[in-house]
PDB file of C-alpha atoms in Angstrom:
ATOM      1  CA  MET A   1       4.673  18.721 -18.438  1.00 59.00           C
ATOM      2  CA  SER A   2       2.814  16.339 -16.194  1.00 70.00           C
ATOM      3  CA  ARG A   3       0.235  18.016 -13.955  1.00 85.00           C
ATOM      4  CA  ILE A   4       1.196  15.840 -11.000  1.00 87.00           C
ATOM      5  CA  GLY A   5       4.901  16.040 -11.839  1.00 85.00           C
ATOM      6  CA  LYS A   6       4.824  19.860 -11.742  1.00 86.00           C
ATOM      7  CA  LYS A   7       3.615  19.943  -8.131  1.00 91.00           C
ATOM      8  CA  PRO A   8       6.467  20.457  -5.642  1.00 92.00           C
ATOM      9  CA  VAL A   9       6.893  18.093  -2.684  1.00 93.00           C
ATOM     10  CA  GLN A  10       7.080  19.951   0.644  1.00 93.00           C
ATOM     11  CA  LEU A  11       9.671  18.381   2.935  1.00 93.00           C
ATOM     12  CA  PRO A  12       8.990  18.492   6.694  1.00 93.00           C
ATOM     13  CA  ASP A  13      11.848  19.561   8.991  1.00 92.00           C
ATOM     14  CA  LYS A  14      12.284  15.994  10.295  1.00 91.00           C
ATOM     15  CA  VAL A  15      12.943  14.536   6.815  1.00 94.00           C
ATOM     16  CA  GLN A  16      16.398  14.252   5.253  1.00 93.00           C
ATOM     17  CA  ILE A  17      16.820  13.404   1.573  1.00 93.00           C
ATOM     18  CA  THR A  18      20.111  12.294   0.075  1.00 93.00           C
ATOM     19  CA  LEU A  19      20.826  11.656  -3.587  1.00 93.00           C
ATOM     20  CA  ASP A  20      23.531   9.094  -4.307  1.00 91.00           C
ATOM     21  CA  GLY A  21      23.933   8.785  -8.068  1.00 88.00           C
ATOM     22  CA  ASP A  22      20.669   7.264  -9.292  1.00 91.00           C
ATOM     23  CA  THR A  23      19.348   6.370  -5.820  1.00 95.00           C
ATOM     24  CA  ILE A  24      17.264   8.553  -3.515  1.00 95.00           C
ATOM     25  CA  ASN A  25      17.257   7.935   0.247  1.00 96.00           C
ATOM     26  CA  VAL A  26      14.545   9.430   2.477  1.00 95.00           C
ATOM     27  CA  LYS A  27      15.103   9.377   6.268  1.00 96.00           C
ATOM     28  CA  GLY A  28      12.519  10.382   8.833  1.00 94.00           C
ATOM     29  CA  PRO A  29      11.386   9.679  12.387  1.00 95.00           C
ATOM     30  CA  LYS A  30       9.802   6.308  11.477  1.00 94.00           C
ATOM     31  CA  GLY A  31      12.680   4.944   9.378  1.00 94.00           C
ATOM     32  CA  SER A  32      14.318   5.256   5.990  1.00 95.00           C
ATOM     33  CA  LEU A  33      13.385   4.237   2.439  1.00 96.00           C
ATOM     34  CA  ASP A  34      15.473   3.905  -0.745  1.00 95.00           C
ATOM     35  CA  ARG A  35      14.447   3.956  -4.399  1.00 96.00           C
ATOM     36  CA  LYS A  36      16.355   3.761  -7.661  1.00 96.00           C
ATOM     37  CA  LEU A  37      15.604   6.676 -10.012  1.00 94.00           C
ATOM     38  CA  HIS A  38      15.079   6.480 -13.759  1.00 92.00           C
ATOM     39  CA  PRO A  39      17.802   8.221 -15.822  1.00 91.00           C
ATOM     40  CA  ALA A  40      15.229  10.529 -17.485  1.00 89.00           C
ATOM     41  CA  VAL A  41      14.169  12.040 -14.141  1.00 91.00           C
ATOM     42  CA  ASN A  42      16.047  14.835 -12.341  1.00 91.00           C
ATOM     43  CA  ILE A  43      15.587  15.809  -8.686  1.00 92.00           C
ATOM     44  CA  GLU A  44      16.102  19.370  -7.417  1.00 92.00           C
ATOM     45  CA  ILE A  45      15.970  20.234  -3.704  1.00 92.00           C
ATOM     46  CA  ASP A  46      15.650  23.902  -2.743  1.00 91.00           C
ATOM     47  CA  ASN A  47      14.630  25.279   0.713  1.00 89.00           C
ATOM     48  CA  GLN A  48      12.806  22.134   1.908  1.00 90.00           C
ATOM     49  CA  VAL A  49      10.978  21.905  -1.444  1.00 94.00           C
ATOM     50  CA  LEU A  50      11.660  19.038  -3.837  1.00 93.00           C
ATOM     51  CA  ASN A  51      10.923  19.330  -7.574  1.00 93.00           C
ATOM     52  CA  VAL A  52      10.974  16.502 -10.096  1.00 92.00           C
ATOM     53  CA  THR A  53      11.896  17.504 -13.638  1.00 90.00           C
ATOM     54  CA  THR A  54      12.587  15.781 -16.927  1.00 88.00           C
ATOM     55  CA  ASP A  55      14.813  16.990 -19.724  1.00 83.00           C
ATOM     56  CA  THR A  56      12.600  16.160 -22.703  1.00 77.00           C
ATOM     57  CA  SER A  57       8.979  16.469 -23.696  1.00 77.00           C
ATOM     58  CA  ASP A  58       8.712  12.803 -24.703  1.00 81.00           C
ATOM     59  CA  LYS A  59       5.339  11.500 -23.532  1.00 85.00           C
ATOM     60  CA  LYS A  60       6.722   8.458 -21.675  1.00 84.00           C
ATOM     61  CA  LYS A  61       9.380  10.497 -19.884  1.00 83.00           C
ATOM     62  CA  VAL A  62       6.825  13.090 -18.821  1.00 85.00           C
ATOM     63  CA  ALA A  63       4.733  10.225 -17.400  1.00 88.00           C
ATOM     64  CA  LEU A  64       7.811   9.084 -15.460  1.00 91.00           C
ATOM     65  CA  GLN A  65       8.062  12.588 -13.991  1.00 90.00           C
ATOM     66  CA  GLY A  66       4.580  12.288 -12.471  1.00 91.00           C
ATOM     67  CA  LEU A  67       5.250   8.711 -11.353  1.00 93.00           C
ATOM     68  CA  PHE A  68       8.447   9.537  -9.503  1.00 94.00           C
ATOM     69  CA  ARG A  69       6.925  12.652  -7.930  1.00 94.00           C
ATOM     70  CA  SER A  70       4.146  10.458  -6.482  1.00 95.00           C
ATOM     71  CA  LEU A  71       6.609   7.778  -5.356  1.00 96.00           C
ATOM     72  CA  ILE A  72       8.811  10.333  -3.572  1.00 96.00           C
ATOM     73  CA  PHE A  73       5.769  11.972  -1.952  1.00 96.00           C
ATOM     74  CA  ASN A  74       4.644   8.539  -0.687  1.00 96.00           C
ATOM     75  CA  MET A  75       8.138   7.912   0.707  1.00 96.00           C
ATOM     76  CA  VAL A  76       8.126  11.268   2.558  1.00 96.00           C
ATOM     77  CA  HIS A  77       4.629  10.614   3.940  1.00 96.00           C
ATOM     78  CA  GLY A  78       5.608   7.080   4.972  1.00 96.00           C
ATOM     79  CA  VAL A  79       8.705   8.048   6.976  1.00 96.00           C
ATOM     80  CA  THR A  80       6.822  10.855   8.766  1.00 96.00           C
ATOM     81  CA  GLN A  81       3.332   9.418   9.399  1.00 95.00           C
ATOM     82  CA  GLY A  82       3.337   5.865   8.052  1.00 95.00           C
ATOM     83  CA  TYR A  83       0.539   3.987   6.318  1.00 97.00           C
ATOM     84  CA  GLU A  84      -2.218   1.761   7.650  1.00 97.00           C
ATOM     85  CA  LYS A  85      -4.615  -0.672   5.979  1.00 96.00           C
ATOM     86  CA  LYS A  86      -7.541  -2.499   7.600  1.00 97.00           C
ATOM     87  CA  LEU A  87      -8.857  -5.916   6.614  1.00 96.00           C
ATOM     88  CA  ILE A  88     -12.075  -7.475   7.886  1.00 96.00           C
ATOM     89  CA  LEU A  89     -12.753 -11.222   8.087  1.00 95.00           C
ATOM     90  CA  SER A  90     -16.414 -11.862   7.376  1.00 94.00           C
ATOM     91  CA  GLY A  91     -17.847 -15.336   7.885  1.00 92.00           C
ATOM     92  CA  ILE A  92     -18.905 -17.759  10.598  1.00 93.00           C
ATOM     93  CA  GLY A  93     -15.895 -18.988  12.533  1.00 92.00           C
ATOM     94  CA  TYR A  94     -13.441 -16.755  10.659  1.00 95.00           C
ATOM     95  CA  ARG A  95     -10.769 -15.290  12.909  1.00 95.00           C
ATOM     96  CA  ALA A  96      -7.189 -14.096  12.908  1.00 96.00           C
ATOM     97  CA  GLU A  97      -4.374 -13.940  15.437  1.00 95.00           C
ATOM     98  CA  THR A  98      -0.745 -12.892  15.424  1.00 95.00           C
ATOM     99  CA  LYS A  99       2.080 -15.214  16.428  1.00 94.00           C
ATOM    100  CA  GLY A 100       5.385 -13.371  16.258  1.00 91.00           C
ATOM    101  CA  LYS A 101       5.939 -12.297  12.633  1.00 92.00           C
ATOM    102  CA  ASN A 102       3.125 -14.557  11.392  1.00 94.00           C
ATOM    103  CA  LEU A 103      -0.561 -13.926  10.936  1.00 95.00           C
ATOM    104  CA  VAL A 104      -2.637 -17.073  11.547  1.00 96.00           C
ATOM    105  CA  LEU A 105      -5.917 -17.025   9.611  1.00 95.00           C
ATOM    106  CA  SER A 106      -8.798 -19.436  10.261  1.00 95.00           C
ATOM    107  CA  VAL A 107     -10.976 -18.826   7.217  1.00 94.00           C
ATOM    108  CA  GLY A 108     -12.913 -22.017   6.559  1.00 92.00           C
ATOM    109  CA  TYR A 109     -10.128 -24.286   5.330  1.00 93.00           C
ATOM    110  CA  SER A 110      -9.403 -27.581   7.100  1.00 95.00           C
ATOM    111  CA  ASN A 111      -6.209 -26.106   8.604  1.00 96.00           C
ATOM    112  CA  PRO A 112      -5.362 -22.552   9.641  1.00 95.00           C
ATOM    113  CA  VAL A 113      -3.293 -20.553   7.152  1.00 95.00           C
ATOM    114  CA  ASP A 114       0.044 -19.178   8.426  1.00 96.00           C
ATOM    115  CA  PHE A 115       0.882 -15.957   6.584  1.00 95.00           C
ATOM    116  CA  ALA A 116       4.450 -14.700   7.085  1.00 96.00           C
ATOM    117  CA  LEU A 117       4.444 -10.902   7.183  1.00 96.00           C
ATOM    118  CA  PRO A 118       7.169  -9.180   5.123  1.00 95.00           C
ATOM    119  CA  ASP A 119       9.913  -7.264   6.934  1.00 94.00           C
ATOM    120  CA  GLY A 120       8.657  -3.824   7.940  1.00 93.00           C
ATOM    121  CA  VAL A 121       4.955  -4.746   8.022  1.00 95.00           C
ATOM    122  CA  THR A 122       3.318  -5.111  11.439  1.00 95.00           C
ATOM    123  CA  ALA A 123      -0.137  -6.515  12.157  1.00 96.00           C
ATOM    124  CA  ALA A 124      -2.550  -5.911  15.006  1.00 96.00           C
ATOM    125  CA  VAL A 125      -5.758  -7.924  15.453  1.00 96.00           C
ATOM    126  CA  ASP A 126      -8.869  -6.416  17.057  1.00 94.00           C
ATOM    127  CA  LYS A 127     -11.903  -8.488  18.068  1.00 94.00           C
ATOM    128  CA  ASN A 128     -10.441 -11.541  16.216  1.00 93.00           C
ATOM    129  CA  VAL A 129     -11.882 -10.315  12.890  1.00 94.00           C
ATOM    130  CA  GLU A 130     -10.252  -6.920  12.224  1.00 96.00           C
ATOM    131  CA  VAL A 131      -6.630  -6.952  11.055  1.00 96.00           C
ATOM    132  CA  THR A 132      -4.756  -3.634  10.935  1.00 97.00           C
ATOM    133  CA  LEU A 133      -1.537  -3.651   8.914  1.00 96.00           C
ATOM    134  CA  SER A 134       0.938  -0.788   9.237  1.00 96.00           C
ATOM    135  CA  CYS A 135       4.176   0.024   7.421  1.00 96.00           C
ATOM    136  CA  ILE A 136       6.220   2.991   6.193  1.00 96.00           C
ATOM    137  CA  ASP A 137       6.361   1.664   2.608  1.00 96.00           C
ATOM    138  CA  LYS A 138       3.009   2.123   0.861  1.00 96.00           C
ATOM    139  CA  GLU A 139       3.861  -0.292  -1.951  1.00 96.00           C
ATOM    140  CA  LEU A 140       4.919  -3.093   0.417  1.00 96.00           C
ATOM    141  CA  LEU A 141       1.859  -2.555   2.614  1.00 97.00           C
ATOM    142  CA  GLY A 142      -0.555  -2.721  -0.323  1.00 96.00           C
ATOM    143  CA  GLN A 143       1.053  -5.899  -1.662  1.00 97.00           C
ATOM    144  CA  ALA A 144       0.950  -7.588   1.766  1.00 96.00           C
ATOM    145  CA  ALA A 145      -2.737  -6.650   2.188  1.00 96.00           C
ATOM    146  CA  ALA A 146      -3.550  -7.977  -1.296  1.00 97.00           C
ATOM    147  CA  ASN A 147      -1.753 -11.267  -0.545  1.00 97.00           C
ATOM    148  CA  ILE A 148      -3.700 -11.689   2.712  1.00 96.00           C
ATOM    149  CA  ARG A 149      -6.972 -10.902   0.913  1.00 96.00           C
ATOM    150  CA  ALA A 150      -6.095 -13.495  -1.752  1.00 96.00           C
ATOM    151  CA  VAL A 151      -6.136 -16.263   0.901  1.00 96.00           C
ATOM    152  CA  ARG A 152      -9.958 -16.082   0.884  1.00 95.00           C
ATOM    153  CA  PRO A 153     -11.364 -13.323  -1.364  1.00 95.00           C
ATOM    154  CA  PRO A 154     -14.927 -12.222  -0.606  1.00 95.00           C
ATOM    155  CA  GLU A 155     -17.578 -14.083  -2.554  1.00 93.00           C
ATOM    156  CA  PRO A 156     -20.630 -12.294  -3.984  1.00 93.00           C
ATOM    157  CA  TYR A 157     -23.413 -14.566  -2.648  1.00 92.00           C
ATOM    158  CA  LYS A 158     -22.955 -14.438   1.120  1.00 91.00           C
ATOM    159  CA  GLY A 159     -20.148 -11.864   1.332  1.00 89.00           C
ATOM    160  CA  LYS A 160     -17.866 -14.271   3.200  1.00 94.00           C
ATOM    161  CA  GLY A 161     -14.123 -13.814   2.979  1.00 95.00           C
ATOM    162  CA  ILE A 162     -11.346 -11.332   3.718  1.00 96.00           C
ATOM    163  CA  MET A 163     -12.095  -7.810   2.525  1.00 95.00           C
ATOM    164  CA  TYR A 164     -10.681  -4.325   2.906  1.00 96.00           C
ATOM    165  CA  ALA A 165     -12.475  -2.153   5.477  1.00 95.00           C
ATOM    166  CA  ASP A 166     -13.534   0.363   2.813  1.00 93.00           C
ATOM    167  CA  GLU A 167     -14.471  -2.284   0.228  1.00 90.00           C
ATOM    168  CA  ARG A 168     -18.082  -2.787  -0.798  1.00 91.00           C
ATOM    169  CA  ILE A 169     -19.042  -6.238  -2.053  1.00 90.00           C
ATOM    170  CA  ILE A 170     -21.681  -6.250  -4.771  1.00 91.00           C
ATOM    171  CA  ARG A 171     -24.048  -9.038  -3.829  1.00 90.00           C
ATOM    172  CA  LYS A 172     -25.713 -11.383  -6.311  1.00 90.00           C
ATOM    173  CA  ALA A 173     -29.088 -13.061  -5.996  1.00 88.00           C
ATOM    174  CA  GLY A 174     -28.912 -16.802  -5.457  1.00 84.00           C
ATOM    175  CA  LYS A 175     -30.719 -19.458  -7.439  1.00 85.00           C
ATOM    176  CA  THR A 176     -34.478 -19.261  -7.544  1.00 81.00           C
ATOM    177  CA  ALA A 177     -36.744 -22.268  -7.691  1.00 70.00           C
ATOM    178  CA  GLY A 178     -38.097 -22.970 -11.153  1.00 65.00           C
ATOM    179  CA  LYS A 179     -41.839 -23.133 -11.804  1.00 67.00           C
ATOM    180  CA  ASP A 180     -43.294 -26.575 -12.474  1.00 60.00           C
TER     181      ASP A 180
END
């Protein structure tokens, strides 16, 4: 069995889980999330404890057990506490602002970049250079943050660009003058 897949998922009192055929629905105080289950994975709920099992010892199906246990845990965490990701704009004149459901980024291009946020993702801008994204779906939040970072990825010479708050940019030395 998968080490991660064997761990039970503790369900808080505020969370309701419903199984509808091959779909799992998780409802909590912040919203609800749905996910389609793989046929090789079985879900058992007993006294606010959820277990993910598989019927065979096939290596790929055991890997799916650990995958779906992690996905369900992330869904439970998302509908109770939510997820947050911080991005930092580093560079002279770089700034961000929110306009409705859009994030307007001025990152050194001739025109500002309008980034439409996906449904469910909200953005808050602090000090014009710190963008905080929040969402209940961890997968959607990570993809939105990666798409925003891809507008101007950090470069290794000056460190300019859009980076995650916990990201460390490995700097390179620039050109050195040759000896005559």
